[in-house]
Amino acid sequence: AGAFSAMTLVQQVLSGPAAATVTSVLLQPFDVLKTRVIAALNTSPAQQQQRVRLWDVAKAVYREGGTRALWRGTVPTLLRIVPGSGLYFGSVRVFSDASRSLLSIAPSSPLPVSVTAVTGFASRTIAAALTMPLIVIKTRLENESRRGTEGSSMREVARQVLRERGWRGMVAGLVPTVLRDAPYSVITLASYSVLLRHLSGGSYSSLALASSHNHRTTNAVKGGDRWRRRLAPTI
């Protein structure tokens, strides 16, 4: 908690996408297999009677394109998740700092849970709205994979959406996406806030500053106040 709180806005904006990149690359094979399993379950009624085993699907994907096939679709996934993560973490920081300023809350004091919840909702909504075109393109590419008609590039899919529905088509599904993602963010941030307050005995500062004990000891005279401000949590 202390290390995260000591990060600057730029560091938080960059660390979110970095973490999302690692997670997406490691888990992409499971996303590919999930898409293939869903495609198999959406076939004819006669084929639906057959049991779809994950191992068989994995072997089929490997036979089609080798190991690289398990990471098919990684680029569209990263183009959707990486900007979204940066926007989300950056928005959380900005809204948190603004809330502290408006409510005159000290950096070492926790934000009210209600403010944290609103911060999560607003941040996720902004991230979803700005990355919605990438979500639309990724969904189209996944649908092609399920139908077995892969081959279109992201640029081709974007042009097709614009021809069919114009710019409104690039934000199709925004409301359902916000209704799905924003509550998740609200619950996550609010739960984090409550648990952190509980674990720190009612005060964030004791838990956040504990991780930097050696730094504060070295700079106790000249830099004490500066370190406390830097290590104060933002959410």
PDB file of C-alpha atoms in Angstrom:
ATOM      1  CA  ALA A   1       0.000   0.000   0.000  1.00  0.00           C
ATOM      2  CA  GLY A   2       2.779   2.388   0.901  1.00  0.00           C
ATOM      3  CA  ALA A   3       4.710   1.862  -2.330  1.00  0.00           C
ATOM      4  CA  PHE A   4       1.591   2.346  -4.449  1.00  0.00           C
ATOM      5  CA  SER A   5       0.665   5.506  -2.578  1.00  0.00           C
ATOM      6  CA  ALA A   6       4.136   6.978  -3.036  1.00  0.00           C
ATOM      7  CA  MET A   7       3.893   6.729  -6.823  1.00  0.00           C
ATOM      8  CA  THR A   8       3.391   9.818  -8.951  1.00  0.00           C
ATOM      9  CA  LEU A   9       0.485  10.191 -11.355  1.00  0.00           C
ATOM     10  CA  VAL A  10       2.690   9.302 -14.325  1.00  0.00           C
ATOM     11  CA  GLN A  11       4.031   6.217 -12.542  1.00  0.00           C
ATOM     12  CA  GLN A  12       0.512   5.019 -11.774  1.00  0.00           C
ATOM     13  CA  VAL A  13      -0.632   5.617 -15.347  1.00  0.00           C
ATOM     14  CA  LEU A  14       2.321   3.568 -16.638  1.00  0.00           C
ATOM     15  CA  SER A  15       2.246   0.794 -14.028  1.00  0.00           C
ATOM     16  CA  GLY A  16      -1.395  -0.065 -14.763  1.00  0.00           C
ATOM     17  CA  PRO A  17      -0.790  -0.849 -18.458  1.00  0.00           C
ATOM     18  CA  ALA A  18       2.440  -2.680 -17.605  1.00  0.00           C
ATOM     19  CA  ALA A  19       0.612  -4.991 -15.214  1.00  0.00           C
ATOM     20  CA  ALA A  20      -2.237  -5.432 -17.702  1.00  0.00           C
ATOM     21  CA  THR A  21       0.232  -6.371 -20.438  1.00  0.00           C
ATOM     22  CA  VAL A  22       1.847  -9.108 -18.348  1.00  0.00           C
ATOM     23  CA  THR A  23      -1.531 -10.492 -17.276  1.00  0.00           C
ATOM     24  CA  SER A  24      -2.987 -10.430 -20.793  1.00  0.00           C
ATOM     25  CA  VAL A  25      -0.014 -12.150 -22.409  1.00  0.00           C
ATOM     26  CA  LEU A  26       0.068 -14.895 -19.780  1.00  0.00           C
ATOM     27  CA  LEU A  27      -3.679 -15.563 -19.907  1.00  0.00           C
ATOM     28  CA  GLN A  28      -4.329 -15.102 -23.637  1.00  0.00           C
ATOM     29  CA  PRO A  29      -4.216 -18.875 -24.366  1.00  0.00           C
ATOM     30  CA  PHE A  30      -7.123 -19.381 -21.968  1.00  0.00           C
ATOM     31  CA  ASP A  31      -9.076 -16.650 -23.762  1.00  0.00           C
ATOM     32  CA  VAL A  32      -8.433 -18.361 -27.105  1.00  0.00           C
ATOM     33  CA  LEU A  33      -9.579 -21.719 -25.729  1.00  0.00           C
ATOM     34  CA  LYS A  34     -12.672 -20.155 -24.168  1.00  0.00           C
ATOM     35  CA  THR A  35     -13.626 -18.644 -27.530  1.00  0.00           C
ATOM     36  CA  ARG A  36     -13.181 -21.996 -29.286  1.00  0.00           C
ATOM     37  CA  VAL A  37     -15.220 -23.854 -26.659  1.00  0.00           C
ATOM     38  CA  ILE A  38     -18.059 -21.350 -27.028  1.00  0.00           C
ATOM     39  CA  ALA A  39     -17.898 -21.751 -30.796  1.00  0.00           C
ATOM     40  CA  ALA A  40     -18.126 -25.527 -30.421  1.00  0.00           C
ATOM     41  CA  LEU A  41     -21.137 -25.226 -28.131  1.00  0.00           C
ATOM     42  CA  ASN A  42     -22.919 -22.961 -30.631  1.00  0.00           C
ATOM     43  CA  THR A  43     -22.820 -25.498 -33.463  1.00  0.00           C
ATOM     44  CA  SER A  44     -25.627 -27.729 -34.709  1.00  0.00           C
ATOM     45  CA  PRO A  45     -27.847 -29.606 -32.194  1.00  0.00           C
ATOM     46  CA  ALA A  46     -26.305 -32.929 -33.224  1.00  0.00           C
ATOM     47  CA  GLN A  47     -22.791 -31.688 -32.484  1.00  0.00           C
ATOM     48  CA  GLN A  48     -23.930 -30.104 -29.216  1.00  0.00           C
ATOM     49  CA  GLN A  49     -24.669 -33.577 -27.894  1.00  0.00           C
ATOM     50  CA  GLN A  50     -20.969 -34.354 -28.022  1.00  0.00           C
ATOM     51  CA  ARG A  51     -18.894 -33.500 -25.001  1.00  0.00           C
ATOM     52  CA  VAL A  52     -16.470 -30.627 -25.599  1.00  0.00           C
ATOM     53  CA  ARG A  53     -13.229 -31.237 -23.740  1.00  0.00           C
ATOM     54  CA  LEU A  54     -10.798 -28.413 -23.172  1.00  0.00           C
ATOM     55  CA  TRP A  55      -7.797 -30.630 -23.866  1.00  0.00           C
ATOM     56  CA  ASP A  56      -9.197 -31.645 -27.249  1.00  0.00           C
ATOM     57  CA  VAL A  57      -9.813 -28.004 -28.148  1.00  0.00           C
ATOM     58  CA  ALA A  58      -6.242 -27.114 -27.142  1.00  0.00           C
ATOM     59  CA  LYS A  59      -4.841 -29.883 -29.351  1.00  0.00           C
ATOM     60  CA  ALA A  60      -6.977 -28.731 -32.282  1.00  0.00           C
ATOM     61  CA  VAL A  61      -5.741 -25.150 -31.923  1.00  0.00           C
ATOM     62  CA  TYR A  62      -2.138 -26.362 -31.721  1.00  0.00           C
ATOM     63  CA  ARG A  63      -2.535 -28.484 -34.871  1.00  0.00           C
ATOM     64  CA  GLU A  64      -3.896 -25.474 -36.762  1.00  0.00           C
ATOM     65  CA  GLY A  65      -1.138 -23.000 -35.975  1.00  0.00           C
ATOM     66  CA  GLY A  66       1.278 -24.382 -33.423  1.00  0.00           C
ATOM     67  CA  THR A  67       2.103 -22.584 -30.203  1.00  0.00           C
ATOM     68  CA  ARG A  68       1.570 -19.157 -31.784  1.00  0.00           C
ATOM     69  CA  ALA A  69      -2.091 -20.004 -32.354  1.00  0.00           C
ATOM     70  CA  LEU A  70      -2.653 -20.003 -28.600  1.00  0.00           C
ATOM     71  CA  TRP A  71      -1.746 -16.308 -28.538  1.00  0.00           C
ATOM     72  CA  ARG A  72      -3.924 -15.346 -31.500  1.00  0.00           C
ATOM     73  CA  GLY A  73      -5.751 -12.092 -30.785  1.00  0.00           C
ATOM     74  CA  THR A  74      -3.167 -10.827 -28.292  1.00  0.00           C
ATOM     75  CA  VAL A  75      -2.654  -7.515 -30.110  1.00  0.00           C
ATOM     76  CA  PRO A  76      -6.366  -6.533 -30.131  1.00  0.00           C
ATOM     77  CA  THR A  77      -6.578  -7.566 -26.480  1.00  0.00           C
ATOM     78  CA  LEU A  78      -3.601  -5.400 -25.533  1.00  0.00           C
ATOM     79  CA  LEU A  79      -4.908  -2.459 -27.560  1.00  0.00           C
ATOM     80  CA  ARG A  80      -8.124  -2.648 -25.555  1.00  0.00           C
ATOM     81  CA  ILE A  81      -6.780  -3.391 -22.081  1.00  0.00           C
ATOM     82  CA  VAL A  82      -3.551  -1.381 -21.963  1.00  0.00           C
ATOM     83  CA  PRO A  83      -5.049   2.066 -22.708  1.00  0.00           C
ATOM     84  CA  GLY A  84      -8.028   1.229 -20.497  1.00  0.00           C
ATOM     85  CA  SER A  85      -5.783   0.386 -17.566  1.00  0.00           C
ATOM     86  CA  GLY A  86      -3.802   3.596 -17.946  1.00  0.00           C
ATOM     87  CA  LEU A  87      -6.955   5.680 -18.170  1.00  0.00           C
ATOM     88  CA  TYR A  88      -8.508   3.902 -15.210  1.00  0.00           C
ATOM     89  CA  PHE A  89      -5.578   4.207 -12.801  1.00  0.00           C
ATOM     90  CA  GLY A  90      -4.895   7.767 -13.906  1.00  0.00           C
ATOM     91  CA  SER A  91      -8.547   8.724 -13.398  1.00  0.00           C
ATOM     92  CA  VAL A  92      -8.620   7.121  -9.961  1.00  0.00           C
ATOM     93  CA  ARG A  93      -5.603   9.191  -8.927  1.00  0.00           C
ATOM     94  CA  VAL A  94      -6.993  12.439 -10.358  1.00  0.00           C
ATOM     95  CA  PHE A  95     -10.438  11.973  -8.820  1.00  0.00           C
ATOM     96  CA  SER A  96      -8.946  10.974  -5.474  1.00  0.00           C
ATOM     97  CA  ASP A  97      -6.698  14.033  -5.346  1.00  0.00           C
ATOM     98  CA  ALA A  98      -9.569  16.291  -6.419  1.00  0.00           C
ATOM     99  CA  SER A  99     -11.846  14.810  -3.748  1.00  0.00           C
ATOM    100  CA  ARG A 100      -9.256  15.435  -1.054  1.00  0.00           C
ATOM    101  CA  SER A 101      -8.906  19.027  -2.192  1.00  0.00           C
ATOM    102  CA  LEU A 102     -12.658  19.704  -2.353  1.00  0.00           C
ATOM    103  CA  LEU A 103     -13.411  17.991   0.967  1.00  0.00           C
ATOM    104  CA  SER A 104     -10.276  19.293   2.710  1.00  0.00           C
ATOM    105  CA  ILE A 105      -9.122  15.768   3.580  1.00  0.00           C
ATOM    106  CA  ALA A 106      -5.501  15.372   4.594  1.00  0.00           C
ATOM    107  CA  PRO A 107      -3.330  13.067   2.446  1.00  0.00           C
ATOM    108  CA  SER A 108      -2.744  10.839   5.493  1.00  0.00           C
ATOM    109  CA  SER A 109      -6.496  10.385   6.090  1.00  0.00           C
ATOM    110  CA  PRO A 110      -8.691   7.899   4.215  1.00  0.00           C
ATOM    111  CA  LEU A 111     -11.373   9.037   1.820  1.00  0.00           C
ATOM    112  CA  PRO A 112     -14.961   8.180   2.781  1.00  0.00           C
ATOM    113  CA  VAL A 113     -16.085   4.883   1.287  1.00  0.00           C
ATOM    114  CA  SER A 114     -18.855   6.662  -0.621  1.00  0.00           C
ATOM    115  CA  VAL A 115     -16.308   8.969  -2.284  1.00  0.00           C
ATOM    116  CA  THR A 116     -14.115   5.983  -3.132  1.00  0.00           C
ATOM    117  CA  ALA A 117     -17.122   4.245  -4.703  1.00  0.00           C
ATOM    118  CA  VAL A 118     -17.969   7.293  -6.829  1.00  0.00           C
ATOM    119  CA  THR A 119     -14.328   7.542  -7.860  1.00  0.00           C
ATOM    120  CA  GLY A 120     -14.358   3.932  -9.019  1.00  0.00           C
ATOM    121  CA  PHE A 121     -17.592   4.383 -10.968  1.00  0.00           C
ATOM    122  CA  ALA A 122     -16.464   7.572 -12.699  1.00  0.00           C
ATOM    123  CA  SER A 123     -12.993   6.217 -13.520  1.00  0.00           C
ATOM    124  CA  ARG A 124     -14.300   2.992 -15.027  1.00  0.00           C
ATOM    125  CA  THR A 125     -16.956   4.857 -17.022  1.00  0.00           C
ATOM    126  CA  ILE A 126     -14.361   7.181 -18.554  1.00  0.00           C
ATOM    127  CA  ALA A 127     -12.040   4.281 -19.384  1.00  0.00           C
ATOM    128  CA  ALA A 128     -14.878   2.295 -20.984  1.00  0.00           C
ATOM    129  CA  ALA A 129     -16.123   5.235 -23.043  1.00  0.00           C
ATOM    130  CA  LEU A 130     -12.692   6.086 -24.457  1.00  0.00           C
ATOM    131  CA  THR A 131     -11.734   2.481 -25.254  1.00  0.00           C
ATOM    132  CA  MET A 132     -15.133   1.374 -26.579  1.00  0.00           C
ATOM    133  CA  PRO A 133     -14.058   1.441 -30.266  1.00  0.00           C
ATOM    134  CA  LEU A 134     -11.296  -1.045 -29.449  1.00  0.00           C
ATOM    135  CA  ILE A 135     -13.784  -3.255 -27.609  1.00  0.00           C
ATOM    136  CA  VAL A 136     -16.081  -3.217 -30.645  1.00  0.00           C
ATOM    137  CA  ILE A 137     -13.239  -4.219 -32.964  1.00  0.00           C
ATOM    138  CA  LYS A 138     -12.045  -6.979 -30.634  1.00  0.00           C
ATOM    139  CA  THR A 139     -15.587  -8.352 -30.351  1.00  0.00           C
ATOM    140  CA  ARG A 140     -15.922  -8.461 -34.145  1.00  0.00           C
ATOM    141  CA  LEU A 141     -12.623 -10.331 -34.444  1.00  0.00           C
ATOM    142  CA  GLU A 142     -13.729 -12.814 -31.767  1.00  0.00           C
ATOM    143  CA  ASN A 143     -16.989 -13.404 -33.624  1.00  0.00           C
ATOM    144  CA  GLU A 144     -15.017 -14.164 -36.784  1.00  0.00           C
ATOM    145  CA  SER A 145     -12.965 -16.673 -34.822  1.00  0.00           C
ATOM    146  CA  ARG A 146     -16.094 -18.385 -33.534  1.00  0.00           C
ATOM    147  CA  ARG A 147     -17.497 -18.653 -37.067  1.00  0.00           C
ATOM    148  CA  GLY A 148     -14.192 -19.923 -38.395  1.00  0.00           C
ATOM    149  CA  THR A 149     -13.826 -16.956 -40.757  1.00  0.00           C
ATOM    150  CA  GLU A 150     -10.675 -15.396 -39.322  1.00  0.00           C
ATOM    151  CA  GLY A 151      -8.464 -13.260 -41.533  1.00  0.00           C
ATOM    152  CA  SER A 152      -9.686  -9.679 -41.223  1.00  0.00           C
ATOM    153  CA  SER A 153      -7.297  -7.109 -39.804  1.00  0.00           C
ATOM    154  CA  MET A 154      -8.246  -4.550 -37.169  1.00  0.00           C
ATOM    155  CA  ARG A 155      -8.247  -1.818 -39.839  1.00  0.00           C
ATOM    156  CA  GLU A 156     -10.579  -3.814 -42.072  1.00  0.00           C
ATOM    157  CA  VAL A 157     -12.970  -4.469 -39.196  1.00  0.00           C
ATOM    158  CA  ALA A 158     -12.977  -0.779 -38.249  1.00  0.00           C
ATOM    159  CA  ARG A 159     -13.775   0.222 -41.830  1.00  0.00           C
ATOM    160  CA  GLN A 160     -16.568  -2.336 -41.982  1.00  0.00           C
ATOM    161  CA  VAL A 161     -18.151  -1.020 -38.777  1.00  0.00           C
ATOM    162  CA  LEU A 162     -17.943   2.566 -40.040  1.00  0.00           C
ATOM    163  CA  ARG A 163     -19.545   1.593 -43.369  1.00  0.00           C
ATOM    164  CA  GLU A 164     -22.365  -0.304 -41.703  1.00  0.00           C
ATOM    165  CA  ARG A 165     -23.231   1.965 -38.770  1.00  0.00           C
ATOM    166  CA  GLY A 166     -21.039   5.045 -38.880  1.00  0.00           C
ATOM    167  CA  TRP A 167     -19.285   6.427 -35.824  1.00  0.00           C
ATOM    168  CA  ARG A 168     -22.167   5.354 -33.590  1.00  0.00           C
ATOM    169  CA  GLY A 169     -21.267   1.781 -34.373  1.00  0.00           C
ATOM    170  CA  MET A 170     -17.854   2.299 -32.777  1.00  0.00           C
ATOM    171  CA  VAL A 171     -19.482   2.910 -29.388  1.00  0.00           C
ATOM    172  CA  ALA A 172     -22.213   0.298 -29.698  1.00  0.00           C
ATOM    173  CA  GLY A 173     -22.658  -1.530 -26.407  1.00  0.00           C
ATOM    174  CA  LEU A 174     -21.264   1.288 -24.258  1.00  0.00           C
ATOM    175  CA  VAL A 175     -24.180   1.284 -21.803  1.00  0.00           C
ATOM    176  CA  PRO A 176     -24.087  -2.495 -21.138  1.00  0.00           C
ATOM    177  CA  THR A 177     -20.305  -2.305 -20.786  1.00  0.00           C
ATOM    178  CA  VAL A 178     -20.532   0.482 -18.207  1.00  0.00           C
ATOM    179  CA  LEU A 179     -23.318  -1.333 -16.344  1.00  0.00           C
ATOM    180  CA  ARG A 180     -21.063  -4.399 -16.180  1.00  0.00           C
ATOM    181  CA  ASP A 181     -17.680  -2.821 -15.425  1.00  0.00           C
ATOM    182  CA  ALA A 182     -18.511   0.230 -13.288  1.00  0.00           C
ATOM    183  CA  PRO A 183     -20.219  -1.692 -10.445  1.00  0.00           C
ATOM    184  CA  TYR A 184     -17.270  -4.090 -10.414  1.00  0.00           C
ATOM    185  CA  SER A 185     -14.912  -1.157  -9.962  1.00  0.00           C
ATOM    186  CA  VAL A 186     -17.122   0.337  -7.253  1.00  0.00           C
ATOM    187  CA  ILE A 187     -17.150  -2.913  -5.281  1.00  0.00           C
ATOM    188  CA  THR A 188     -13.412  -3.454  -5.738  1.00  0.00           C
ATOM    189  CA  LEU A 189     -12.305   0.022  -4.638  1.00  0.00           C
ATOM    190  CA  ALA A 190     -14.837   0.268  -1.813  1.00  0.00           C
ATOM    191  CA  SER A 191     -13.859  -3.173  -0.487  1.00  0.00           C
ATOM    192  CA  TYR A 192     -10.178  -2.255  -0.758  1.00  0.00           C
ATOM    193  CA  SER A 193     -10.833   0.957   1.173  1.00  0.00           C
ATOM    194  CA  VAL A 194     -12.761  -0.777   3.957  1.00  0.00           C
ATOM    195  CA  LEU A 195     -10.301  -3.669   4.307  1.00  0.00           C
ATOM    196  CA  LEU A 196      -7.262  -1.399   4.294  1.00  0.00           C
ATOM    197  CA  ARG A 197      -8.825   0.778   6.972  1.00  0.00           C
ATOM    198  CA  HIS A 198      -9.629  -2.305   9.042  1.00  0.00           C
ATOM    199  CA  LEU A 199      -6.157  -3.818   8.648  1.00  0.00           C
ATOM    200  CA  SER A 200      -4.470  -0.540   9.547  1.00  0.00           C
ATOM    201  CA  GLY A 201      -6.493  -0.173  12.722  1.00  0.00           C
ATOM    202  CA  GLY A 202      -8.632   2.671  11.440  1.00  0.00           C
ATOM    203  CA  SER A 203      -5.872   4.743   9.879  1.00  0.00           C
ATOM    204  CA  TYR A 204      -4.197   4.353   6.516  1.00  0.00           C
ATOM    205  CA  SER A 205      -1.123   6.263   7.523  1.00  0.00           C
ATOM    206  CA  SER A 206       0.146   3.673  10.028  1.00  0.00           C
ATOM    207  CA  LEU A 207       0.016   0.883   7.442  1.00  0.00           C
ATOM    208  CA  ALA A 208       1.246   2.957   4.516  1.00  0.00           C
ATOM    209  CA  LEU A 209       4.168   4.456   6.363  1.00  0.00           C
ATOM    210  CA  ALA A 210       5.281   1.179   7.918  1.00  0.00           C
ATOM    211  CA  SER A 211       6.728  -0.079   4.636  1.00  0.00           C
ATOM    212  CA  SER A 212       9.072   2.904   4.477  1.00  0.00           C
ATOM    213  CA  HIS A 213      10.413   2.713   8.027  1.00  0.00           C
ATOM    214  CA  ASN A 214      14.049   2.655   6.952  1.00  0.00           C
ATOM    215  CA  HIS A 215      13.601   5.680   4.708  1.00  0.00           C
ATOM    216  CA  ARG A 216      11.914   7.683   7.420  1.00  0.00           C
ATOM    217  CA  THR A 217      14.617   6.750   9.911  1.00  0.00           C
ATOM    218  CA  THR A 218      17.346   8.013   7.598  1.00  0.00           C
ATOM    219  CA  ASN A 219      15.492  11.227   6.779  1.00  0.00           C
ATOM    220  CA  ALA A 220      13.781  11.761  10.127  1.00  0.00           C
ATOM    221  CA  VAL A 221      15.037  15.297  10.651  1.00  0.00           C
ATOM    222  CA  LYS A 222      15.034  16.914   7.208  1.00  0.00           C
ATOM    223  CA  GLY A 223      12.656  14.791   5.185  1.00  0.00           C
ATOM    224  CA  GLY A 224      10.035  13.453   7.595  1.00  0.00           C
ATOM    225  CA  ASP A 225       7.156  15.623   6.465  1.00  0.00           C
ATOM    226  CA  ARG A 226       8.032  15.197   2.785  1.00  0.00           C
ATOM    227  CA  TRP A 227       7.990  11.377   3.049  1.00  0.00           C
ATOM    228  CA  ARG A 228       4.668  11.390   4.887  1.00  0.00           C
ATOM    229  CA  ARG A 229       3.055  13.382   2.115  1.00  0.00           C
ATOM    230  CA  ARG A 230       4.538  11.160  -0.589  1.00  0.00           C
ATOM    231  CA  LEU A 231       3.466   7.942   1.113  1.00  0.00           C
ATOM    232  CA  ALA A 232      -0.068   9.059   1.926  1.00  0.00           C
ATOM    233  CA  PRO A 233      -2.598   6.848   0.061  1.00  0.00           C
ATOM    234  CA  THR A 234      -4.577   8.247  -2.815  1.00  0.00           C
ATOM    235  CA  ILE A 235      -7.665   6.050  -2.404  1.00  0.00           C
TER     236      ILE A 235
END
